[in-house]
Amino acid sequence: LTRDSSILGPHHLDEFVRVWADYDPAATGRIHYTDMYEMLRNIAPPVGFGRKCPYRLAYKHLIRMNMPVAEDGTVHFTTTLFALIRESLSIKMRPGTISCTYISHVTKALTPLFHIF
């Protein structure tokens, strides 16, 4: 096994859940998109941006995440988590629809991590 903290693991999910709860105390599963920047600065890399991340680089990452924003200006927990994983692992998304096979593989890989919810 490795001690490399940049490899995504369950401890990264725990940190994301902990910080998300600070911004969503009512546990609605949604936070306002304007809180995303500050929230992601409170999460250490590789999932978040960390405190030392320059704001221009952080906003560049947010734009690349291509997050869907609801009409009320909120983003969803699961959508945010998957976007952060894609960004962290540098997974490039194809324009348009995603293949069902790809979604199936990702869902199977991440299902064991969702025992918390």
PDB file of C-alpha atoms in Angstrom:
ATOM      1  CA  LEU A   1       0.000   0.000   0.000  1.00  0.00           C
ATOM      2  CA  THR A   2       1.013   3.601  -0.357  1.00  0.00           C
ATOM      3  CA  ARG A   3       1.150   6.581   1.932  1.00  0.00           C
ATOM      4  CA  ASP A   4       0.525   8.992  -0.944  1.00  0.00           C
ATOM      5  CA  SER A   5      -2.207  11.348   0.288  1.00  0.00           C
ATOM      6  CA  SER A   6      -2.975  12.512  -3.254  1.00  0.00           C
ATOM      7  CA  ILE A   7      -4.673   9.185  -4.041  1.00  0.00           C
ATOM      8  CA  LEU A   8      -8.416   9.492  -3.534  1.00  0.00           C
ATOM      9  CA  GLY A   9      -9.763   7.381  -0.707  1.00  0.00           C
ATOM     10  CA  PRO A  10     -12.566   7.181   1.855  1.00  0.00           C
ATOM     11  CA  HIS A  11     -10.868   9.811   4.031  1.00  0.00           C
ATOM     12  CA  HIS A  12     -11.355  12.340   1.213  1.00  0.00           C
ATOM     13  CA  LEU A  13     -15.087  11.571   1.117  1.00  0.00           C
ATOM     14  CA  ASP A  14     -15.248  12.003   4.896  1.00  0.00           C
ATOM     15  CA  GLU A  15     -13.575  15.411   4.652  1.00  0.00           C
ATOM     16  CA  PHE A  16     -15.917  16.496   1.846  1.00  0.00           C
ATOM     17  CA  VAL A  17     -18.984  15.428   3.866  1.00  0.00           C
ATOM     18  CA  ARG A  18     -17.692  17.221   6.980  1.00  0.00           C
ATOM     19  CA  VAL A  19     -17.031  20.512   5.176  1.00  0.00           C
ATOM     20  CA  TRP A  20     -20.275  20.291   3.163  1.00  0.00           C
ATOM     21  CA  ALA A  21     -22.193  19.947   6.449  1.00  0.00           C
ATOM     22  CA  ASP A  22     -20.754  23.288   7.583  1.00  0.00           C
ATOM     23  CA  TYR A  23     -22.367  24.969   4.565  1.00  0.00           C
ATOM     24  CA  ASP A  24     -25.544  22.856   4.609  1.00  0.00           C
ATOM     25  CA  PRO A  25     -26.473  22.515   8.298  1.00  0.00           C
ATOM     26  CA  ALA A  26     -30.084  21.614   7.427  1.00  0.00           C
ATOM     27  CA  ALA A  27     -28.816  18.655   5.331  1.00  0.00           C
ATOM     28  CA  THR A  28     -30.825  19.647   2.256  1.00  0.00           C
ATOM     29  CA  GLY A  29     -28.140  18.285  -0.070  1.00  0.00           C
ATOM     30  CA  ARG A  30     -27.790  21.706  -1.704  1.00  0.00           C
ATOM     31  CA  ILE A  31     -25.689  24.810  -1.158  1.00  0.00           C
ATOM     32  CA  HIS A  32     -25.661  28.129  -2.999  1.00  0.00           C
ATOM     33  CA  TYR A  33     -23.161  28.308  -5.830  1.00  0.00           C
ATOM     34  CA  THR A  34     -21.520  31.389  -4.296  1.00  0.00           C
ATOM     35  CA  ASP A  35     -20.511  29.273  -1.278  1.00  0.00           C
ATOM     36  CA  MET A  36     -18.689  26.775  -3.522  1.00  0.00           C
ATOM     37  CA  TYR A  37     -15.469  28.802  -3.740  1.00  0.00           C
ATOM     38  CA  GLU A  38     -15.079  29.221   0.004  1.00  0.00           C
ATOM     39  CA  MET A  39     -16.108  25.629   0.704  1.00  0.00           C
ATOM     40  CA  LEU A  40     -13.547  24.220  -1.730  1.00  0.00           C
ATOM     41  CA  ARG A  41     -10.834  26.408  -0.212  1.00  0.00           C
ATOM     42  CA  ASN A  42     -11.604  24.724   3.123  1.00  0.00           C
ATOM     43  CA  ILE A  43     -10.941  21.257   1.675  1.00  0.00           C
ATOM     44  CA  ALA A  44      -7.330  20.195   1.186  1.00  0.00           C
ATOM     45  CA  PRO A  45      -6.158  18.931  -2.206  1.00  0.00           C
ATOM     46  CA  PRO A  46      -6.622  16.665  -4.086  1.00  0.00           C
ATOM     47  CA  VAL A  47     -10.404  17.003  -3.617  1.00  0.00           C
ATOM     48  CA  GLY A  48     -10.554  20.684  -2.690  1.00  0.00           C
ATOM     49  CA  PHE A  49      -8.380  23.645  -3.587  1.00  0.00           C
ATOM     50  CA  GLY A  50      -6.775  24.340  -0.219  1.00  0.00           C
ATOM     51  CA  ARG A  51      -6.208  27.699   1.468  1.00  0.00           C
ATOM     52  CA  LYS A  52      -3.167  28.639  -0.617  1.00  0.00           C
ATOM     53  CA  CYS A  53      -4.854  28.224  -4.003  1.00  0.00           C
ATOM     54  CA  PRO A  54      -4.890  31.546  -5.913  1.00  0.00           C
ATOM     55  CA  TYR A  55      -8.419  32.726  -6.611  1.00  0.00           C
ATOM     56  CA  ARG A  56      -7.884  32.767 -10.400  1.00  0.00           C
ATOM     57  CA  LEU A  57      -6.817  29.124 -10.401  1.00  0.00           C
ATOM     58  CA  ALA A  58      -9.722  28.194  -8.116  1.00  0.00           C
ATOM     59  CA  TYR A  59     -12.249  29.867 -10.429  1.00  0.00           C
ATOM     60  CA  LYS A  60     -10.621  28.159 -13.415  1.00  0.00           C
ATOM     61  CA  HIS A  61     -11.189  24.797 -11.688  1.00  0.00           C
ATOM     62  CA  LEU A  62     -14.796  25.742 -10.886  1.00  0.00           C
ATOM     63  CA  ILE A  63     -15.462  26.591 -14.527  1.00  0.00           C
ATOM     64  CA  ARG A  64     -13.888  23.322 -15.706  1.00  0.00           C
ATOM     65  CA  MET A  65     -16.114  21.416 -13.280  1.00  0.00           C
ATOM     66  CA  ASN A  66     -19.067  22.504 -15.437  1.00  0.00           C
ATOM     67  CA  MET A  67     -21.530  22.280 -12.544  1.00  0.00           C
ATOM     68  CA  PRO A  68     -25.259  22.442 -13.247  1.00  0.00           C
ATOM     69  CA  VAL A  69     -26.873  25.178 -11.159  1.00  0.00           C
ATOM     70  CA  ALA A  70     -30.557  24.932 -10.198  1.00  0.00           C
ATOM     71  CA  GLU A  71     -32.967  27.812 -10.783  1.00  0.00           C
ATOM     72  CA  ASP A  72     -32.633  28.824  -7.131  1.00  0.00           C
ATOM     73  CA  GLY A  73     -28.838  29.131  -7.532  1.00  0.00           C
ATOM     74  CA  THR A  74     -27.915  25.952  -5.672  1.00  0.00           C
ATOM     75  CA  VAL A  75     -25.693  23.006  -6.544  1.00  0.00           C
ATOM     76  CA  HIS A  76     -26.350  19.424  -5.466  1.00  0.00           C
ATOM     77  CA  PHE A  77     -24.104  17.409  -3.130  1.00  0.00           C
ATOM     78  CA  THR A  78     -23.652  14.365  -5.382  1.00  0.00           C
ATOM     79  CA  THR A  79     -23.142  16.419  -8.532  1.00  0.00           C
ATOM     80  CA  THR A  80     -20.493  18.477  -6.767  1.00  0.00           C
ATOM     81  CA  LEU A  81     -18.737  15.387  -5.443  1.00  0.00           C
ATOM     82  CA  PHE A  82     -18.604  13.729  -8.871  1.00  0.00           C
ATOM     83  CA  ALA A  83     -17.370  16.964 -10.484  1.00  0.00           C
ATOM     84  CA  LEU A  84     -14.598  17.227  -7.881  1.00  0.00           C
ATOM     85  CA  ILE A  85     -13.583  13.614  -8.492  1.00  0.00           C
ATOM     86  CA  ARG A  86     -13.494  14.212 -12.250  1.00  0.00           C
ATOM     87  CA  GLU A  87     -11.403  17.357 -11.756  1.00  0.00           C
ATOM     88  CA  SER A  88      -9.082  15.691  -9.252  1.00  0.00           C
ATOM     89  CA  LEU A  89      -8.450  12.696 -11.499  1.00  0.00           C
ATOM     90  CA  SER A  90      -8.320  14.870 -14.641  1.00  0.00           C
ATOM     91  CA  ILE A  91     -11.106  12.889 -16.279  1.00  0.00           C
ATOM     92  CA  LYS A  92     -12.104  14.653 -19.470  1.00  0.00           C
ATOM     93  CA  MET A  93     -15.802  14.481 -20.215  1.00  0.00           C
ATOM     94  CA  ARG A  94     -17.043  14.068 -23.750  1.00  0.00           C
ATOM     95  CA  PRO A  95     -19.490  16.688 -24.938  1.00  0.00           C
ATOM     96  CA  GLY A  96     -23.081  15.517 -24.999  1.00  0.00           C
ATOM     97  CA  THR A  97     -24.271  12.357 -23.341  1.00  0.00           C
ATOM     98  CA  ILE A  98     -22.150  10.018 -21.288  1.00  0.00           C
ATOM     99  CA  SER A  99     -22.244   6.351 -22.164  1.00  0.00           C
ATOM    100  CA  CYS A 100     -24.290   4.118 -19.877  1.00  0.00           C
ATOM    101  CA  THR A 101     -21.294   1.789 -19.544  1.00  0.00           C
ATOM    102  CA  TYR A 102     -19.138   4.597 -18.166  1.00  0.00           C
ATOM    103  CA  ILE A 103     -21.812   5.647 -15.665  1.00  0.00           C
ATOM    104  CA  SER A 104     -22.262   2.010 -14.620  1.00  0.00           C
ATOM    105  CA  HIS A 105     -18.524   1.571 -13.944  1.00  0.00           C
ATOM    106  CA  VAL A 106     -18.288   4.800 -11.937  1.00  0.00           C
ATOM    107  CA  THR A 107     -21.410   3.975  -9.929  1.00  0.00           C
ATOM    108  CA  LYS A 108     -20.135   0.479  -9.072  1.00  0.00           C
ATOM    109  CA  ALA A 109     -16.769   1.882  -8.007  1.00  0.00           C
ATOM    110  CA  LEU A 110     -18.257   4.562  -5.753  1.00  0.00           C
ATOM    111  CA  THR A 111     -21.201   2.650  -4.262  1.00  0.00           C
ATOM    112  CA  PRO A 112     -19.167   1.223  -1.331  1.00  0.00           C
ATOM    113  CA  LEU A 113     -18.231   4.772  -0.317  1.00  0.00           C
ATOM    114  CA  PHE A 114     -21.867   5.814   0.123  1.00  0.00           C
ATOM    115  CA  HIS A 115     -22.563   3.606   3.144  1.00  0.00           C
ATOM    116  CA  ILE A 116     -22.488   6.815   5.189  1.00  0.00           C
ATOM    117  CA  PHE A 117     -25.639   8.226   3.633  1.00  0.00           C
TER     118      PHE A 117
END
